[in-house]
mmCIF file of C-alpha atoms in Angstrom:
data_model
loop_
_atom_site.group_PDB
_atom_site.id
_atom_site.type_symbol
_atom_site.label_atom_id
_atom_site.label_comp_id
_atom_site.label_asym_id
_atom_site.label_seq_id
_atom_site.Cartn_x
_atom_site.Cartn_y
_atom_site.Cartn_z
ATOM 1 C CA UNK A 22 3.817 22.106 -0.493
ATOM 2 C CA UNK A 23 7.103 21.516 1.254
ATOM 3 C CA UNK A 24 9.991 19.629 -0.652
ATOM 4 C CA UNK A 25 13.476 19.745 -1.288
ATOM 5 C CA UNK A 26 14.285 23.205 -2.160
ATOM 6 C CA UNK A 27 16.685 21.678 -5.356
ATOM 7 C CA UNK A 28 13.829 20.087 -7.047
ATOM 8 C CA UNK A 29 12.099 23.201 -8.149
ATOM 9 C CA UNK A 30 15.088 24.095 -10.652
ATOM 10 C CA UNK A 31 16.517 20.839 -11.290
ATOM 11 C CA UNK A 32 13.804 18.006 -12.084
ATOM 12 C CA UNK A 33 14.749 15.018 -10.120
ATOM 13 C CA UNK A 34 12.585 12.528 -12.009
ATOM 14 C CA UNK A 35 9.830 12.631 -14.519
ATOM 15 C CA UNK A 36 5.972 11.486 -13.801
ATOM 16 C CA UNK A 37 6.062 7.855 -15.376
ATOM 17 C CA UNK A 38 3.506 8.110 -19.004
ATOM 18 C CA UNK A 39 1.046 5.919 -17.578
ATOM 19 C CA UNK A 40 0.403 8.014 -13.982
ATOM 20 C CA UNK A 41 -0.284 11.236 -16.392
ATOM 21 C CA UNK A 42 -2.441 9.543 -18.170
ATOM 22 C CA UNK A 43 -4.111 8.514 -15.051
ATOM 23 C CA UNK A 44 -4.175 11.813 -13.211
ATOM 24 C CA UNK A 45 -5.274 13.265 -16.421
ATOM 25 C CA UNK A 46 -8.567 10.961 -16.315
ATOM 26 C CA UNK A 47 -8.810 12.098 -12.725
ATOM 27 C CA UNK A 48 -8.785 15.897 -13.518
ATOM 28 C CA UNK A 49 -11.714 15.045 -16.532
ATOM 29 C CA UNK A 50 -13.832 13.042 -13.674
ATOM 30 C CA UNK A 51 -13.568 16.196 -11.621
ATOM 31 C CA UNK A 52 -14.798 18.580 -14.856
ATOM 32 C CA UNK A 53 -17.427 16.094 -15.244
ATOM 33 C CA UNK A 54 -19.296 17.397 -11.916
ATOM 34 C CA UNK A 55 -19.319 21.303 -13.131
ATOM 35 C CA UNK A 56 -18.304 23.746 -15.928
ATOM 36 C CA UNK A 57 -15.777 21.858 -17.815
ATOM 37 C CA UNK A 58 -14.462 24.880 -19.364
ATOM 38 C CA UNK A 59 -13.677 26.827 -16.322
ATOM 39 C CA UNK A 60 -12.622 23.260 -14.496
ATOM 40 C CA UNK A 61 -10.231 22.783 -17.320
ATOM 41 C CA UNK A 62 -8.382 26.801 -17.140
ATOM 42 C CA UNK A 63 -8.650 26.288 -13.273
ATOM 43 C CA UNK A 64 -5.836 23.303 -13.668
ATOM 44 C CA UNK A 65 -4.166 25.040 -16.589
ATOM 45 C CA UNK A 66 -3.315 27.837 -14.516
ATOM 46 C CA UNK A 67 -1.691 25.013 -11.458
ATOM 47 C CA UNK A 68 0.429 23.664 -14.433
ATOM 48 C CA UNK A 69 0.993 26.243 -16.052
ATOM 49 C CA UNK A 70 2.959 27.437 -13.105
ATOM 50 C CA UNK A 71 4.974 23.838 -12.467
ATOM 51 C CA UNK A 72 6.070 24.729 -15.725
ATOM 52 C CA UNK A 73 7.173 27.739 -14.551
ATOM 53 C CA UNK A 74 5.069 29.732 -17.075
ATOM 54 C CA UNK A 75 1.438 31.553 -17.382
ATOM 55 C CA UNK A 76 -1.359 30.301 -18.893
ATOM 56 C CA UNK A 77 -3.971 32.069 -21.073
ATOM 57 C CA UNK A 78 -7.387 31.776 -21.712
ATOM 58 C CA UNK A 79 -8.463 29.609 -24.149
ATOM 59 C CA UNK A 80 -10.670 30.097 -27.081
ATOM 60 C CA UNK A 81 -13.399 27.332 -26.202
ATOM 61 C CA UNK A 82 -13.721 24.322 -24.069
ATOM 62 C CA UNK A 83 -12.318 22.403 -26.334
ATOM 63 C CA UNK A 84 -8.937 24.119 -26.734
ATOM 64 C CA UNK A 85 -8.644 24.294 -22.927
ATOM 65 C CA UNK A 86 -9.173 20.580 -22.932
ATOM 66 C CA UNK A 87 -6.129 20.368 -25.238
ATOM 67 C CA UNK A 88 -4.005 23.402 -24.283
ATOM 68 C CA UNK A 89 -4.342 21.605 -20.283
ATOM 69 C CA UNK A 90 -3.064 18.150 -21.733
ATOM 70 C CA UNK A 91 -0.362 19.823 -23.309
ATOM 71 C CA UNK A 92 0.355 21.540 -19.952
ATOM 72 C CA UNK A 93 -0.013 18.373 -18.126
ATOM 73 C CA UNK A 94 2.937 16.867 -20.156
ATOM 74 C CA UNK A 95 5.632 19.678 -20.288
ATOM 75 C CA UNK A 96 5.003 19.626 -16.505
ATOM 76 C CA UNK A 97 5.277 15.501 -16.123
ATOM 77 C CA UNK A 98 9.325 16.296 -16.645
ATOM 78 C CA UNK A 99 8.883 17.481 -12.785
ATOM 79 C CA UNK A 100 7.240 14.596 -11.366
ATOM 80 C CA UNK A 101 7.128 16.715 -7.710
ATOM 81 C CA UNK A 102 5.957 19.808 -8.864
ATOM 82 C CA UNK A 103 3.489 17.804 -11.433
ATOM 83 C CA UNK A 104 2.505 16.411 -7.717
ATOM 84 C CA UNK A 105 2.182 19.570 -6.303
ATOM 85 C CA UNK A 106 0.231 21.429 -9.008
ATOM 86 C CA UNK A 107 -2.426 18.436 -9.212
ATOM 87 C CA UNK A 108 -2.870 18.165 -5.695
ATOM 88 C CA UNK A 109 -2.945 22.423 -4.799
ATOM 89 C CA UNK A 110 -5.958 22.153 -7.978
ATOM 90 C CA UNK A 111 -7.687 19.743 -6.241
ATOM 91 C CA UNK A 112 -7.247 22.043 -2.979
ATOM 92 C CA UNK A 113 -8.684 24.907 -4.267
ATOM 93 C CA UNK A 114 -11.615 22.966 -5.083
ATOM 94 C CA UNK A 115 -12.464 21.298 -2.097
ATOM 95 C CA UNK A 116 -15.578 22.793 -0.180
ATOM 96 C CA UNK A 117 -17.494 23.767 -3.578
ATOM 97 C CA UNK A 118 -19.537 21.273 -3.720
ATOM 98 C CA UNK A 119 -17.067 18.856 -5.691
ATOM 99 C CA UNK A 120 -15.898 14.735 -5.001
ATOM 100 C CA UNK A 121 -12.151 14.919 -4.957
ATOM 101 C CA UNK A 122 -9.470 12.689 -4.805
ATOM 102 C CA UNK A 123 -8.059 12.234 -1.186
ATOM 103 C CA UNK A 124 -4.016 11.587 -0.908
ATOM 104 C CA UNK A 125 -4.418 8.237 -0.392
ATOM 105 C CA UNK A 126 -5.979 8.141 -3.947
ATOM 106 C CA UNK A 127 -2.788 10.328 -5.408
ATOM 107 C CA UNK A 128 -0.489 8.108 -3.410
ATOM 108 C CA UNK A 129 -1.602 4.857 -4.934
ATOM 109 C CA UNK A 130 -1.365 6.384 -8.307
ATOM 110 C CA UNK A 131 2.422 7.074 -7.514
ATOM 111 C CA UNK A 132 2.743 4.307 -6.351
ATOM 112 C CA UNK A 133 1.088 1.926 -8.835
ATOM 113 C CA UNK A 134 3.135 3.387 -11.861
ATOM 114 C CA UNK A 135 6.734 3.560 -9.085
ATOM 115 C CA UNK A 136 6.697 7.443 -9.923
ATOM 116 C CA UNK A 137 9.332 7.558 -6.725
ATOM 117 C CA UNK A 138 7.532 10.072 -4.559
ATOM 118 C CA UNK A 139 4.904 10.450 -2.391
ATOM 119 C CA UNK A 140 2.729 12.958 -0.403
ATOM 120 C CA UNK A 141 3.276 12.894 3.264
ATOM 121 C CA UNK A 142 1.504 16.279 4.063
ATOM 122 C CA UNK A 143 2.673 18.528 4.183
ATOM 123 C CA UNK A 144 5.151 17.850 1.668
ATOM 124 C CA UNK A 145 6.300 15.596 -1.253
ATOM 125 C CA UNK A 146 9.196 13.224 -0.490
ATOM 126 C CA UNK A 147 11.057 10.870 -2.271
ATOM 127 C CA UNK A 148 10.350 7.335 -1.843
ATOM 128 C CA UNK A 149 12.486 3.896 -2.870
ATOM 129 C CA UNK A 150 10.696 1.392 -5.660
ATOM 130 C CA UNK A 151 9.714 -0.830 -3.013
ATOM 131 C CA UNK A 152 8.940 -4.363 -4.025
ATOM 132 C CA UNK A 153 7.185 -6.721 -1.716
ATOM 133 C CA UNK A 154 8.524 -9.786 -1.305
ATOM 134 C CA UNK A 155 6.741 -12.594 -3.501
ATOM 135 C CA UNK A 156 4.587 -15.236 -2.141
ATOM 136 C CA UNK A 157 3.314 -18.132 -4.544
ATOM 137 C CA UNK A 158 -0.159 -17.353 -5.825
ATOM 138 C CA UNK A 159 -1.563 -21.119 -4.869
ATOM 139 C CA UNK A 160 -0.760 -23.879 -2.349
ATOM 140 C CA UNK A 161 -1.666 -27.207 -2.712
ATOM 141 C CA UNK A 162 -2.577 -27.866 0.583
ATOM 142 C CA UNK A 163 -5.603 -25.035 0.559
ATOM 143 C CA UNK A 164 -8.818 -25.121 -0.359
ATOM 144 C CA UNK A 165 -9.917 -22.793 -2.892
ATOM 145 C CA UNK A 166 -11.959 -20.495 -0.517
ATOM 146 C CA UNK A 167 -8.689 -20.094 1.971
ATOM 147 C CA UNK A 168 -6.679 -19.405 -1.524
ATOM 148 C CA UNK A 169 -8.786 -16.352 -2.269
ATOM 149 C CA UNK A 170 -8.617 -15.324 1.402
ATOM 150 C CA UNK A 171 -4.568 -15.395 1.694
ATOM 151 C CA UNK A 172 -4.505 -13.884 -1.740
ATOM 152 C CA UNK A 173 -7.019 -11.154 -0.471
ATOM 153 C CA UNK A 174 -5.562 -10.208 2.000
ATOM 154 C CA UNK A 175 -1.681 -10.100 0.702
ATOM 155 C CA UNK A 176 -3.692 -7.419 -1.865
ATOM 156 C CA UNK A 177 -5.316 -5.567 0.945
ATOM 157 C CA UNK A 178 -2.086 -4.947 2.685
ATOM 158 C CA UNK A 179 -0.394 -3.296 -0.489
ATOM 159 C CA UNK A 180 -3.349 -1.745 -0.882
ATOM 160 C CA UNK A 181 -3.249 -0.026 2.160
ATOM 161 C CA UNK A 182 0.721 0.793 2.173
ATOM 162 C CA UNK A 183 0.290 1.883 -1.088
ATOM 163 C CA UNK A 184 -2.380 4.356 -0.199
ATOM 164 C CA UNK A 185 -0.191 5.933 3.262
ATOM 165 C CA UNK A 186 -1.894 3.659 5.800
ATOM 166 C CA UNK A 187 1.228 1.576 7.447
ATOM 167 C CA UNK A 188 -0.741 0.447 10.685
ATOM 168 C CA UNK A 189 -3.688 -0.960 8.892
ATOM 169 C CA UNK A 190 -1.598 -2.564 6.294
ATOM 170 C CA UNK A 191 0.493 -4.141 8.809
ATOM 171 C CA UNK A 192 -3.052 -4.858 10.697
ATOM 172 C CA UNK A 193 -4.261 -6.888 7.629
ATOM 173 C CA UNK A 194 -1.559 -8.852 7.008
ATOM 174 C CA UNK A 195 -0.933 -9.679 11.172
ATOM 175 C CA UNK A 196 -4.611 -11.230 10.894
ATOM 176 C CA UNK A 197 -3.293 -13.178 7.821
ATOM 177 C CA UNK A 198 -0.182 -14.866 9.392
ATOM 178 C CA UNK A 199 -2.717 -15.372 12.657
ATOM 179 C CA UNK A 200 -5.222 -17.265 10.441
ATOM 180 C CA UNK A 201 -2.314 -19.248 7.880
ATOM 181 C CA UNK A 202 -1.226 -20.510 11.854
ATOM 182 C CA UNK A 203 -4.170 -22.030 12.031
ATOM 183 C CA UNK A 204 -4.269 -24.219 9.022
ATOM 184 C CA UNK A 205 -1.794 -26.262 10.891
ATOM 185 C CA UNK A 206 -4.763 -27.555 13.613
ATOM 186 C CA UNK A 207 -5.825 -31.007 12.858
ATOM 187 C CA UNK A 208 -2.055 -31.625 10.645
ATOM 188 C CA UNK A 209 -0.013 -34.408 12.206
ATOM 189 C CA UNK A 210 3.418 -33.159 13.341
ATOM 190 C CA UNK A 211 6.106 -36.573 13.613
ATOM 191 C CA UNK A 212 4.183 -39.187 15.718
ATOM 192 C CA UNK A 213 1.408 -36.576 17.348
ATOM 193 C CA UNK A 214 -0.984 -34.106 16.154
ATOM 194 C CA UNK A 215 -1.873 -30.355 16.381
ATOM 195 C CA UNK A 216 -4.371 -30.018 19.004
ATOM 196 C CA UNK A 217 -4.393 -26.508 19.747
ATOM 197 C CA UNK A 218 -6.935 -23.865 18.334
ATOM 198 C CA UNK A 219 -5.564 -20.321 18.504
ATOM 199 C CA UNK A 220 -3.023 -18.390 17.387
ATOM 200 C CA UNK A 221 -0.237 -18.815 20.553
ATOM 201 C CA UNK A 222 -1.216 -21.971 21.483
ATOM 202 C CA UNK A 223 -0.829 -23.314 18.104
ATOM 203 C CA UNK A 224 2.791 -22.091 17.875
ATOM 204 C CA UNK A 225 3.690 -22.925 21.363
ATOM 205 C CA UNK A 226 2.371 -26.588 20.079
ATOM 206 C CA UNK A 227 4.419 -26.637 16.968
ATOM 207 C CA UNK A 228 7.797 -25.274 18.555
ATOM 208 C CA UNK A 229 7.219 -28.103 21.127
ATOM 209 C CA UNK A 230 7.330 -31.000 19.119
ATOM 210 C CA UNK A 231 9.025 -29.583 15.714
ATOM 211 C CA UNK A 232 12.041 -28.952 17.979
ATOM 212 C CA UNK A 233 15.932 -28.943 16.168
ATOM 213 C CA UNK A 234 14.183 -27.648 13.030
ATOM 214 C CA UNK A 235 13.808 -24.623 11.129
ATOM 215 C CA UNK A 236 10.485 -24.091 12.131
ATOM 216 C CA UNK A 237 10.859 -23.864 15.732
ATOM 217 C CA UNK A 238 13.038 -20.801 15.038
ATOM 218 C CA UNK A 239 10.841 -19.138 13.128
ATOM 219 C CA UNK A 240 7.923 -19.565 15.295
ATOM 220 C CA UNK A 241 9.964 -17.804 17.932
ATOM 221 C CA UNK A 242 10.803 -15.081 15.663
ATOM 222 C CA UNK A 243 7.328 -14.990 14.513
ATOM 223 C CA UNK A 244 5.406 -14.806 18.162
ATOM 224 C CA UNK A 245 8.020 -12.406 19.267
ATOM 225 C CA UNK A 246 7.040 -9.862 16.392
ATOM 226 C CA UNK A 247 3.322 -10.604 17.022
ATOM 227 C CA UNK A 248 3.257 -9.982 20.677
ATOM 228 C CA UNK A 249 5.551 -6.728 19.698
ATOM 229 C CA UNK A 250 3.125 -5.538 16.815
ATOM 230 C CA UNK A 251 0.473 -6.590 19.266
ATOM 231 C CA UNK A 252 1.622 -4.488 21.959
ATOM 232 C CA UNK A 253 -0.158 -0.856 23.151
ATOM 233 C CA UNK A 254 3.083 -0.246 23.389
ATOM 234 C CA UNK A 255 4.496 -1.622 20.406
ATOM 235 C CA UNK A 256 2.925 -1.279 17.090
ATOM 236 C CA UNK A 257 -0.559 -1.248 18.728
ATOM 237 C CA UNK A 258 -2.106 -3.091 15.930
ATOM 238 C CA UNK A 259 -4.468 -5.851 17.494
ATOM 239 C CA UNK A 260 -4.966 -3.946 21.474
ATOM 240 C CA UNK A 261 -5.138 -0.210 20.741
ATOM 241 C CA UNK A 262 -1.961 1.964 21.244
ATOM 242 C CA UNK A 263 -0.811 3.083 24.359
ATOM 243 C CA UNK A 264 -1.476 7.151 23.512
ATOM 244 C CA UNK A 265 1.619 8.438 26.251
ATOM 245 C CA UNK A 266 4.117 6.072 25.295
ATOM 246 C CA UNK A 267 2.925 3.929 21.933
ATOM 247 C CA UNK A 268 4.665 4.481 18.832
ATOM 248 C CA UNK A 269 3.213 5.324 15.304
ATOM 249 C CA UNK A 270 4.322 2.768 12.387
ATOM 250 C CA UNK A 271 5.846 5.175 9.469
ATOM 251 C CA UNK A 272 5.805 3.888 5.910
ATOM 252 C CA UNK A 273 8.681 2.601 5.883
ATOM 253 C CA UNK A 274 8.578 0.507 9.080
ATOM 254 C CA UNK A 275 4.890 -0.522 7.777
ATOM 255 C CA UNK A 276 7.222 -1.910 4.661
ATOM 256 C CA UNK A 277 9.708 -3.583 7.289
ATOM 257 C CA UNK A 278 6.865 -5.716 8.859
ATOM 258 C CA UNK A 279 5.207 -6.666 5.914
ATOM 259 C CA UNK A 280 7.993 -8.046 3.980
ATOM 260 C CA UNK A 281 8.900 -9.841 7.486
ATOM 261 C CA UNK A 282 5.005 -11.172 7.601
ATOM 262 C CA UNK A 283 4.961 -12.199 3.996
ATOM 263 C CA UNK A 284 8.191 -14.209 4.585
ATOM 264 C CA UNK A 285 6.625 -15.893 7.497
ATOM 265 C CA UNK A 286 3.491 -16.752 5.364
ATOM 266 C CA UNK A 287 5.494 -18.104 2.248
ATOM 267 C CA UNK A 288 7.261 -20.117 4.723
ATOM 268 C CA UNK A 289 4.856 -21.558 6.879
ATOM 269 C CA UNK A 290 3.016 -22.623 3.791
ATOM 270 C CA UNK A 291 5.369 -24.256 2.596
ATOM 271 C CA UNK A 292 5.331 -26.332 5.978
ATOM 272 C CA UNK A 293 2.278 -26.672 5.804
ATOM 273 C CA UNK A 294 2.430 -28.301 2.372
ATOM 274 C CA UNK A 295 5.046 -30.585 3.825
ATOM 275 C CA UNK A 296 3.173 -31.815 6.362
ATOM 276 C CA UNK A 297 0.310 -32.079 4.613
ATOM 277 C CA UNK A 298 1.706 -34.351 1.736
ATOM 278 C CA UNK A 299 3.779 -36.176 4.715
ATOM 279 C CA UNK A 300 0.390 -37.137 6.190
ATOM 280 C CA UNK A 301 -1.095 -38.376 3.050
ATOM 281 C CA UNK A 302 1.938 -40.485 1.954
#
């Protein structure tokens, strides 16, 4: 696989304990569906070599269960060339009648345990510890059933970034902010109340009469990036994309507009609370 030419000499991070442990599980799920002895020297011989070394035949199955996890671990000081031998194993495999684990299933591993890299094939690259930002786990103002959904769905989306899938992470969590918009339908707003049913309508409603506060701003943010992400032309998330002149949303732009999202969400919540105890009292 392709990476920076430096990192086969000098390590430039090592696989976190837990994601061995997990890849290790992996490679015994794979042995599980043939000969576990010759399974087991097949991936001794891809680690052998991110350690930079050969490896020989063991004695019985046994042994080349153990002389593999010893393998695994003197290669975990590479964490990119650990990558690489796992995922060239699993290649070798593939078309022999074996269920393997697709990148996406790799990625979320790495991802999971913040190993700091990734496979964007055809190569490994180095990735930030990204941390998305927080949004409270319960709001008053919800019923239970629409606090599983939002929660659902803000797990989806990680889900799906953490697995190398940027436009349907963004996707899920577009559909999110859409539906949180319409919790506000029915909520009194000053002297009036929220009429509207859909998505635009619902924020053109809510800019008009919240107007001079904080909200009205961020609902023109908010539709601005919607009709953008929205766009065949744009992100191409809710119409299709436009395939001459669309754009693709990388992994790190699919980071950008979730973070944004989630701040919208934990915001208009929190509005939504307001208004909701404002209507009661």
């Amino acid at each position: 696989m392709k990476m920076e030419g430096g990192w086969r000499f000098d390590s430039p991070g090592a696989m976190p304990r837990e994601a061995v442990i997990e890849f290790d599980t992996l490679i015994g799920k794979v042995a599980a569906q043939g000969n576990r002895w010759a399974i087991f020297e097949h991936f001794k011989r891809y680690f052998a070599g991110a350690c930079g070394s050969t490896a020989n035949r063991s004695s019985a199955e046994s042994w080349a269960e153990s002389d593999l996890n010893n393998l695994l671990w003197q290669a975990s000081d590479n964490a990119p060339l650990f990558i690489e031998a796992f995922y060239d194993g699993c290649e070798a495999l593939r078309g022999d009648d074996f269920t393997l684990p697709e990148v996406g299933r790799i990625n979320r591993i790495l991802a999971e345990h913040q190993a700091g890299f990734e496979i964007r094939l055809p190569a490994i690259v180095a990735v930030g510890v990204h941390e998305p930002i927080q949004v409270p786990e319960r709001y008053q103002s919800l019923d239970e059933q629409a606090q599983d959904l939002v929660q659902q769905s803000l797990r989806d989306s990680e889900r799906l970034l953490s697995e190398g899938h940027p436009r349907q992470a963004v996707q899920e969590i577009l559909w999110l902010m859409e539906s949180v918009l319409t919790a506000f339908k029915g909520l009194s707003a000053g002297k009036t109340t929220i009429e509207a049913k859909y998505f635009n309508k619902i924020a053109l409603e809510l800019r008009a009469k919240m107007k001079g506060q904080t909200i009205e701003q961020v609902l023109t943010w908010l539709t601005t990036l919607h009709g953008y992400l929205s766009s065949p032309t744009g992100g191409g998330v809710r119409h299709g994309v436009d395939l001459k002149s669309g754009i693709t949303i990388d992994p790190d732009e699919g980071r950008l507009y979730c973070n944004l999202i989630r701040s919208y969400v934990t915001f208009l919540m929190a509005e939504h609370e307001r208004l909701s105890r404002a209507a009661q009292g």
